[in-house]
Amino acid sequence: MSDWKAEKSRWLVKTYEKAKAKGPERRAAFLTSSGLERAPVDVPEAAPSVEALGFPGEYPYTRGVQPTMYRGRFWTMRQYAGFASARESNQRYHALLKAGQTGLSVAFDLPTQMGFDADSPRARGEVGKVGVSICSVRDMKVLLDGIPLGEVSTSMTINATAPILLMLYAAVGEAQGVPMEALQGTVQNDILKEYVARGTYIYPPGPSLRLITNLFAFCAKRVPKWNPISISGYHIREAGSTAAQEIGFTLADGIAYVEAARRAGLEVDDFAGRLSFFFNVHNDFLEEIAKFRAARRLWARVMKERFGAKDPRSMMLRFHAQTAGSTLTAQQPMNNVVRVAIQGLAAVLGGTQSLHTNGWDEALALPTEEAAKLALRTQQVIAYETGVADAIDPLGGSFHLERLTDELEAKAEDYLRRIDDLGGMVRAIEQGFPQQEIQNAAYEAQRALEKGEAVVVGVNKFTQPEPPVQGLLRVDESVERDQRARLDELRATRSKDACRRALDALKRGAEASDENLIPLISDAVRAEASLGEISDAMRAVFGEHQEHVFL
């Protein structure tokens, strides 16, 4: 080891510095988004111990949670899709499944995410715009028409109304003859990151955490193959965080959920094996690969050392990844095809269990069917043509990658310590700590872009005049009118008494702090109460969260 250090010192002075004197480098310093220095070369002194690196499928899971990884089977290829009406989204799902997609990923519109029916004044102009509008079990039946829920794994990006959407999904499965015990998939159900980075919350943190832990307990008993939460760093990164902040704040959210579940009386090994995560894949190829490896190792240690988990599955960080929407550009949008391919490759080399690749046109509109198909084909080319899936953790042992992994883990762990000092993630959010850190990182990134220190091809370098992009997907205003008419029909034809009784029971259950609300939500869904009515029953008891602005 000392020979390596001596040889590196010799090389730096005799060879590297001499070359720099003849021609200066492009930058004074080469840094990652997290401020980690890119050394000109890394040597074995940076290599980890066997204990830190380990082997695939073994603690601390640095090299992946599965012993065979993609040699056994490829990651689940999901294309996040949903727009306009349930019927139109259903047609898109069938087209993607026909093209080789292996799992559904449902995008909901903002009213659905925030607990408003399509005829609410607060839904005006937003129905079906950034996802599909779902107001009742009738809409969910149309959305999933012809899709065998006993065979397909479904991810639903939904948070504040996650318990309602899962019970709607379960009701459709039941109608297909598929029991809850056979359903497979994930609801995002991560409300803490909504307070930090996104904003689609309804209730204050206390009632929100109650609903989350209620769903943990319900799924453990009734829907054992379902992941009741996908702890999301994706939106934290989209809001402007660094890679290290994405790890730190995401795992801090995870710690808060585990603590809340334990306070609710759940044993860690009864639910932790079904926790899953959702990460962004940004442009810095090597840092992103290292990020996934560092997150796995740190989470394994947290679960083992902080929470005393015994079951190996409780220590495994399993995650879905999505390429970074914030890196897509409206200028020269076909360049996004290249960005998405590189980001998708980073996710695979980092060991993702599931992947969504963005459409090239998503900086301009919801993706067209052709753009979504090309994004899916990008995954298929990575899987079948590049060979990267044939070896497990193929970049493991790279001196540079291992150093980045170690340093990202250390930076993320420092954030966990600072959050602990503030009293945990909920208290940190209340004090504005993660929000301020993300705002500062986003500001610095924007400054670097405006000063030309960071280059985005086609935006601040290599620019050229362009004609407007043609053929973008637009959601017609008739979607809102049609959805309001469907709600009128629902309210006219359902059993009013059954619906009222179910909603009254849910309201009483919300008032009783020790009652699990998921069975009551399920009863309301089956009585054909609307999503907005179910949300309002709990709003009447819990109130609405009011955002604090931190400057």
JSON list of C-alpha atoms in Angstrom, two decimals, residues 3-145:
[
{"chain": "A", "resi": 3, "resn": "ASP", "atom": "CA", "xyz": [4.37, 1.68, -2.58]},
{"chain": "A", "resi": 4, "resn": "TRP", "atom": "CA", "xyz": [1.14, 2.78, -4.24]},
{"chain": "A", "resi": 5, "resn": "LYS", "atom": "CA", "xyz": [1.10, 6.03, -2.26]},
{"chain": "A", "resi": 6, "resn": "ALA", "atom": "CA", "xyz": [4.71, 6.73, -3.09]},
{"chain": "A", "resi": 7, "resn": "GLU", "atom": "CA", "xyz": [4.18, 5.96, -6.77]},
{"chain": "A", "resi": 8, "resn": "LYS", "atom": "CA", "xyz": [1.11, 8.20, -6.89]},
{"chain": "A", "resi": 9, "resn": "SER", "atom": "CA", "xyz": [3.10, 11.07, -5.35]},
{"chain": "A", "resi": 10, "resn": "ARG", "atom": "CA", "xyz": [5.89, 10.53, -7.87]},
{"chain": "A", "resi": 11, "resn": "TRP", "atom": "CA", "xyz": [3.43, 10.48, -10.79]},
{"chain": "A", "resi": 12, "resn": "LEU", "atom": "CA", "xyz": [1.66, 13.63, -9.61]},
{"chain": "A", "resi": 13, "resn": "VAL", "atom": "CA", "xyz": [4.93, 15.62, -9.44]},
{"chain": "A", "resi": 14, "resn": "LYS", "atom": "CA", "xyz": [6.96, 14.17, -12.29]},
{"chain": "A", "resi": 15, "resn": "THR", "atom": "CA", "xyz": [4.28, 13.45, -14.89]},
{"chain": "A", "resi": 16, "resn": "TYR", "atom": "CA", "xyz": [0.91, 15.00, -14.10]},
{"chain": "A", "resi": 17, "resn": "GLU", "atom": "CA", "xyz": [2.02, 18.46, -12.98]},
{"chain": "A", "resi": 18, "resn": "LYS", "atom": "CA", "xyz": [4.50, 18.66, -15.86]},
{"chain": "A", "resi": 19, "resn": "ALA", "atom": "CA", "xyz": [1.69, 17.98, -18.33]},
{"chain": "A", "resi": 20, "resn": "LYS", "atom": "CA", "xyz": [-0.54, 20.59, -16.65]},
{"chain": "A", "resi": 21, "resn": "ALA", "atom": "CA", "xyz": [2.24, 23.17, -16.97]},
{"chain": "A", "resi": 22, "resn": "LYS", "atom": "CA", "xyz": [2.28, 22.67, -20.73]},
{"chain": "A", "resi": 23, "resn": "GLY", "atom": "CA", "xyz": [-1.51, 22.93, -21.07]},
{"chain": "A", "resi": 24, "resn": "PRO", "atom": "CA", "xyz": [-3.88, 23.93, -18.26]},
{"chain": "A", "resi": 25, "resn": "GLU", "atom": "CA", "xyz": [-6.89, 21.76, -17.47]},
{"chain": "A", "resi": 26, "resn": "ARG", "atom": "CA", "xyz": [-10.46, 22.77, -18.32]},
{"chain": "A", "resi": 27, "resn": "ARG", "atom": "CA", "xyz": [-11.27, 23.65, -14.71]},
{"chain": "A", "resi": 28, "resn": "ALA", "atom": "CA", "xyz": [-9.46, 24.65, -11.57]},
{"chain": "A", "resi": 29, "resn": "ALA", "atom": "CA", "xyz": [-11.30, 21.88, -9.74]},
{"chain": "A", "resi": 30, "resn": "PHE", "atom": "CA", "xyz": [-13.40, 18.92, -10.88]},
{"chain": "A", "resi": 31, "resn": "LEU", "atom": "CA", "xyz": [-16.29, 18.35, -8.44]},
{"chain": "A", "resi": 32, "resn": "THR", "atom": "CA", "xyz": [-19.43, 16.20, -8.29]},
{"chain": "A", "resi": 33, "resn": "SER", "atom": "CA", "xyz": [-22.85, 17.65, -7.45]},
{"chain": "A", "resi": 34, "resn": "SER", "atom": "CA", "xyz": [-22.15, 16.78, -3.81]},
{"chain": "A", "resi": 35, "resn": "GLY", "atom": "CA", "xyz": [-18.85, 18.65, -3.78]},
{"chain": "A", "resi": 36, "resn": "LEU", "atom": "CA", "xyz": [-16.68, 15.54, -3.92]},
{"chain": "A", "resi": 37, "resn": "GLU", "atom": "CA", "xyz": [-13.34, 16.07, -5.62]},
{"chain": "A", "resi": 38, "resn": "ARG", "atom": "CA", "xyz": [-12.59, 14.07, -8.70]},
{"chain": "A", "resi": 39, "resn": "ALA", "atom": "CA", "xyz": [-8.98, 13.14, -8.15]},
{"chain": "A", "resi": 40, "resn": "PRO", "atom": "CA", "xyz": [-7.01, 12.86, -11.39]},
{"chain": "A", "resi": 41, "resn": "VAL", "atom": "CA", "xyz": [-6.44, 9.19, -10.63]},
{"chain": "A", "resi": 42, "resn": "ASP", "atom": "CA", "xyz": [-7.35, 6.78, -7.82]},
{"chain": "A", "resi": 43, "resn": "VAL", "atom": "CA", "xyz": [-5.08, 3.98, -6.64]},
{"chain": "A", "resi": 44, "resn": "PRO", "atom": "CA", "xyz": [-5.66, 0.92, -4.41]},
{"chain": "A", "resi": 45, "resn": "GLU", "atom": "CA", "xyz": [-5.31, 2.92, -1.19]},
{"chain": "A", "resi": 46, "resn": "ALA", "atom": "CA", "xyz": [-8.90, 3.99, -1.83]},
{"chain": "A", "resi": 47, "resn": "ALA", "atom": "CA", "xyz": [-10.17, 0.42, -2.21]},
{"chain": "A", "resi": 48, "resn": "PRO", "atom": "CA", "xyz": [-12.65, -0.74, 0.47]},
{"chain": "A", "resi": 49, "resn": "SER", "atom": "CA", "xyz": [-12.26, -3.64, 2.86]},
{"chain": "A", "resi": 50, "resn": "VAL", "atom": "CA", "xyz": [-14.02, -6.90, 2.13]},
{"chain": "A", "resi": 51, "resn": "GLU", "atom": "CA", "xyz": [-16.45, -6.06, 4.95]},
{"chain": "A", "resi": 52, "resn": "ALA", "atom": "CA", "xyz": [-17.41, -2.74, 3.34]},
{"chain": "A", "resi": 53, "resn": "LEU", "atom": "CA", "xyz": [-17.71, -4.13, -0.18]},
{"chain": "A", "resi": 54, "resn": "GLY", "atom": "CA", "xyz": [-19.04, -7.60, 0.49]},
{"chain": "A", "resi": 55, "resn": "PHE", "atom": "CA", "xyz": [-20.65, -9.80, -2.15]},
{"chain": "A", "resi": 56, "resn": "PRO", "atom": "CA", "xyz": [-23.93, -9.53, -4.08]},
{"chain": "A", "resi": 57, "resn": "GLY", "atom": "CA", "xyz": [-26.91, -10.64, -2.03]},
{"chain": "A", "resi": 58, "resn": "GLU", "atom": "CA", "xyz": [-25.00, -10.40, 1.26]},
{"chain": "A", "resi": 59, "resn": "TYR", "atom": "CA", "xyz": [-24.78, -7.73, 3.96]},
{"chain": "A", "resi": 60, "resn": "PRO", "atom": "CA", "xyz": [-24.07, -4.81, 3.56]},
{"chain": "A", "resi": 61, "resn": "TYR", "atom": "CA", "xyz": [-25.46, -5.17, 0.00]},
{"chain": "A", "resi": 62, "resn": "THR", "atom": "CA", "xyz": [-23.08, -2.64, -1.55]},
{"chain": "A", "resi": 63, "resn": "ARG", "atom": "CA", "xyz": [-22.94, -4.82, -4.66]},
{"chain": "A", "resi": 64, "resn": "GLY", "atom": "CA", "xyz": [-26.67, -5.49, -4.90]},
{"chain": "A", "resi": 65, "resn": "VAL", "atom": "CA", "xyz": [-29.51, -7.14, -3.01]},
{"chain": "A", "resi": 66, "resn": "GLN", "atom": "CA", "xyz": [-29.77, -10.22, -5.25]},
{"chain": "A", "resi": 67, "resn": "PRO", "atom": "CA", "xyz": [-27.04, -12.86, -5.51]},
{"chain": "A", "resi": 68, "resn": "THR", "atom": "CA", "xyz": [-27.57, -13.24, -9.28]},
{"chain": "A", "resi": 69, "resn": "MET", "atom": "CA", "xyz": [-28.88, -9.73, -10.07]},
{"chain": "A", "resi": 70, "resn": "TYR", "atom": "CA", "xyz": [-29.77, -9.48, -13.76]},
{"chain": "A", "resi": 71, "resn": "ARG", "atom": "CA", "xyz": [-28.24, -12.86, -14.59]},
{"chain": "A", "resi": 72, "resn": "GLY", "atom": "CA", "xyz": [-31.39, -14.25, -12.98]},
{"chain": "A", "resi": 73, "resn": "ARG", "atom": "CA", "xyz": [-33.88, -11.80, -14.52]},
{"chain": "A", "resi": 74, "resn": "PHE", "atom": "CA", "xyz": [-33.85, -8.24, -15.75]},
{"chain": "A", "resi": 75, "resn": "TRP", "atom": "CA", "xyz": [-35.13, -5.33, -13.71]},
{"chain": "A", "resi": 76, "resn": "THR", "atom": "CA", "xyz": [-38.86, -4.59, -14.04]},
{"chain": "A", "resi": 77, "resn": "MET", "atom": "CA", "xyz": [-39.33, -2.26, -16.99]},
{"chain": "A", "resi": 78, "resn": "ARG", "atom": "CA", "xyz": [-42.04, 0.24, -16.10]},
{"chain": "A", "resi": 79, "resn": "GLN", "atom": "CA", "xyz": [-43.14, 3.27, -18.10]},
{"chain": "A", "resi": 80, "resn": "TYR", "atom": "CA", "xyz": [-44.81, 5.88, -15.89]},
{"chain": "A", "resi": 81, "resn": "ALA", "atom": "CA", "xyz": [-48.04, 6.66, -17.72]},
{"chain": "A", "resi": 82, "resn": "GLY", "atom": "CA", "xyz": [-51.42, 8.20, -17.10]},
{"chain": "A", "resi": 83, "resn": "PHE", "atom": "CA", "xyz": [-53.26, 11.11, -18.68]},
{"chain": "A", "resi": 84, "resn": "ALA", "atom": "CA", "xyz": [-56.74, 12.40, -19.45]},
{"chain": "A", "resi": 85, "resn": "SER", "atom": "CA", "xyz": [-59.44, 9.79, -18.80]},
{"chain": "A", "resi": 86, "resn": "ALA", "atom": "CA", "xyz": [-59.24, 6.26, -17.44]},
{"chain": "A", "resi": 87, "resn": "ARG", "atom": "CA", "xyz": [-60.16, 4.93, -20.90]},
{"chain": "A", "resi": 88, "resn": "GLU", "atom": "CA", "xyz": [-57.31, 6.76, -22.68]},
{"chain": "A", "resi": 89, "resn": "SER", "atom": "CA", "xyz": [-54.78, 5.72, -20.04]},
{"chain": "A", "resi": 90, "resn": "ASN", "atom": "CA", "xyz": [-55.96, 2.11, -20.29]},
{"chain": "A", "resi": 91, "resn": "GLN", "atom": "CA", "xyz": [-55.26, 2.17, -24.02]},
{"chain": "A", "resi": 92, "resn": "ARG", "atom": "CA", "xyz": [-51.72, 3.48, -23.35]},
{"chain": "A", "resi": 93, "resn": "TYR", "atom": "CA", "xyz": [-51.11, 0.67, -20.80]},
{"chain": "A", "resi": 94, "resn": "HIS", "atom": "CA", "xyz": [-52.16, -1.99, -23.26]},
{"chain": "A", "resi": 95, "resn": "ALA", "atom": "CA", "xyz": [-49.89, -0.48, -25.93]},
{"chain": "A", "resi": 96, "resn": "LEU", "atom": "CA", "xyz": [-46.91, -0.47, -23.56]},
{"chain": "A", "resi": 97, "resn": "LEU", "atom": "CA", "xyz": [-47.54, -4.03, -22.36]},
{"chain": "A", "resi": 98, "resn": "LYS", "atom": "CA", "xyz": [-47.76, -5.13, -25.98]},
{"chain": "A", "resi": 99, "resn": "ALA", "atom": "CA", "xyz": [-44.40, -3.40, -26.62]},
{"chain": "A", "resi": 100, "resn": "GLY", "atom": "CA", "xyz": [-42.74, -5.45, -23.87]},
{"chain": "A", "resi": 101, "resn": "GLN", "atom": "CA", "xyz": [-43.22, -3.44, -20.68]},
{"chain": "A", "resi": 102, "resn": "THR", "atom": "CA", "xyz": [-43.14, -5.79, -17.68]},
{"chain": "A", "resi": 103, "resn": "GLY", "atom": "CA", "xyz": [-44.97, -3.72, -15.03]},
{"chain": "A", "resi": 104, "resn": "LEU", "atom": "CA", "xyz": [-47.46, -0.87, -14.83]},
{"chain": "A", "resi": 105, "resn": "SER", "atom": "CA", "xyz": [-46.65, 2.55, -13.37]},
{"chain": "A", "resi": 106, "resn": "VAL", "atom": "CA", "xyz": [-49.64, 4.84, -12.89]},
{"chain": "A", "resi": 107, "resn": "ALA", "atom": "CA", "xyz": [-49.49, 8.65, -12.94]},
{"chain": "A", "resi": 108, "resn": "PHE", "atom": "CA", "xyz": [-52.46, 10.46, -11.37]},
{"chain": "A", "resi": 109, "resn": "ASP", "atom": "CA", "xyz": [-53.59, 14.02, -11.97]},
{"chain": "A", "resi": 110, "resn": "LEU", "atom": "CA", "xyz": [-53.18, 16.68, -9.26]},
{"chain": "A", "resi": 111, "resn": "PRO", "atom": "CA", "xyz": [-56.82, 16.61, -8.03]},
{"chain": "A", "resi": 112, "resn": "THR", "atom": "CA", "xyz": [-56.55, 12.84, -7.48]},
{"chain": "A", "resi": 113, "resn": "GLN", "atom": "CA", "xyz": [-53.24, 13.30, -5.68]},
{"chain": "A", "resi": 114, "resn": "MET", "atom": "CA", "xyz": [-54.69, 15.96, -3.37]},
{"chain": "A", "resi": 115, "resn": "GLY", "atom": "CA", "xyz": [-58.05, 14.36, -2.61]},
{"chain": "A", "resi": 116, "resn": "PHE", "atom": "CA", "xyz": [-60.38, 16.41, -4.82]},
{"chain": "A", "resi": 117, "resn": "ASP", "atom": "CA", "xyz": [-63.03, 15.08, -7.17]},
{"chain": "A", "resi": 118, "resn": "ALA", "atom": "CA", "xyz": [-63.07, 16.36, -10.73]},
{"chain": "A", "resi": 119, "resn": "ASP", "atom": "CA", "xyz": [-66.10, 18.56, -9.99]},
{"chain": "A", "resi": 120, "resn": "SER", "atom": "CA", "xyz": [-64.43, 20.36, -7.08]},
{"chain": "A", "resi": 121, "resn": "PRO", "atom": "CA", "xyz": [-63.75, 24.08, -7.68]},
{"chain": "A", "resi": 122, "resn": "ARG", "atom": "CA", "xyz": [-60.15, 23.37, -6.60]},
{"chain": "A", "resi": 123, "resn": "ALA", "atom": "CA", "xyz": [-59.78, 20.85, -9.46]},
{"chain": "A", "resi": 124, "resn": "ARG", "atom": "CA", "xyz": [-60.75, 23.33, -12.19]},
{"chain": "A", "resi": 125, "resn": "GLY", "atom": "CA", "xyz": [-58.35, 23.25, -15.14]},
{"chain": "A", "resi": 126, "resn": "GLU", "atom": "CA", "xyz": [-56.24, 20.38, -13.76]},
{"chain": "A", "resi": 127, "resn": "VAL", "atom": "CA", "xyz": [-58.37, 17.31, -14.48]},
{"chain": "A", "resi": 128, "resn": "GLY", "atom": "CA", "xyz": [-56.38, 14.74, -16.46]},
{"chain": "A", "resi": 129, "resn": "LYS", "atom": "CA", "xyz": [-53.54, 17.16, -17.14]},
{"chain": "A", "resi": 130, "resn": "VAL", "atom": "CA", "xyz": [-50.47, 15.59, -15.47]},
{"chain": "A", "resi": 131, "resn": "GLY", "atom": "CA", "xyz": [-51.94, 12.14, -14.97]},
{"chain": "A", "resi": 132, "resn": "VAL", "atom": "CA", "xyz": [-55.18, 10.21, -15.08]},
{"chain": "A", "resi": 133, "resn": "SER", "atom": "CA", "xyz": [-58.26, 11.38, -13.19]},
{"chain": "A", "resi": 134, "resn": "ILE", "atom": "CA", "xyz": [-59.61, 8.73, -10.79]},
{"chain": "A", "resi": 135, "resn": "CYS", "atom": "CA", "xyz": [-62.66, 9.67, -8.71]},
{"chain": "A", "resi": 136, "resn": "SER", "atom": "CA", "xyz": [-64.26, 6.31, -7.88]},
{"chain": "A", "resi": 137, "resn": "VAL", "atom": "CA", "xyz": [-64.10, 2.55, -8.15]},
{"chain": "A", "resi": 138, "resn": "ARG", "atom": "CA", "xyz": [-65.91, 2.84, -11.48]},
{"chain": "A", "resi": 139, "resn": "ASP", "atom": "CA", "xyz": [-63.02, 4.88, -12.90]},
{"chain": "A", "resi": 140, "resn": "MET", "atom": "CA", "xyz": [-60.51, 2.36, -11.55]},
{"chain": "A", "resi": 141, "resn": "LYS", "atom": "CA", "xyz": [-62.35, -0.51, -13.25]},
{"chain": "A", "resi": 142, "resn": "VAL", "atom": "CA", "xyz": [-62.07, 1.31, -16.58]},
{"chain": "A", "resi": 143, "resn": "LEU", "atom": "CA", "xyz": [-58.40, 2.14, -15.98]},
{"chain": "A", "resi": 144, "resn": "LEU", "atom": "CA", "xyz": [-57.52, -1.52, -15.40]},
{"chain": "A", "resi": 145, "resn": "ASP", "atom": "CA", "xyz": [-59.91, -3.09, -17.90]}
]
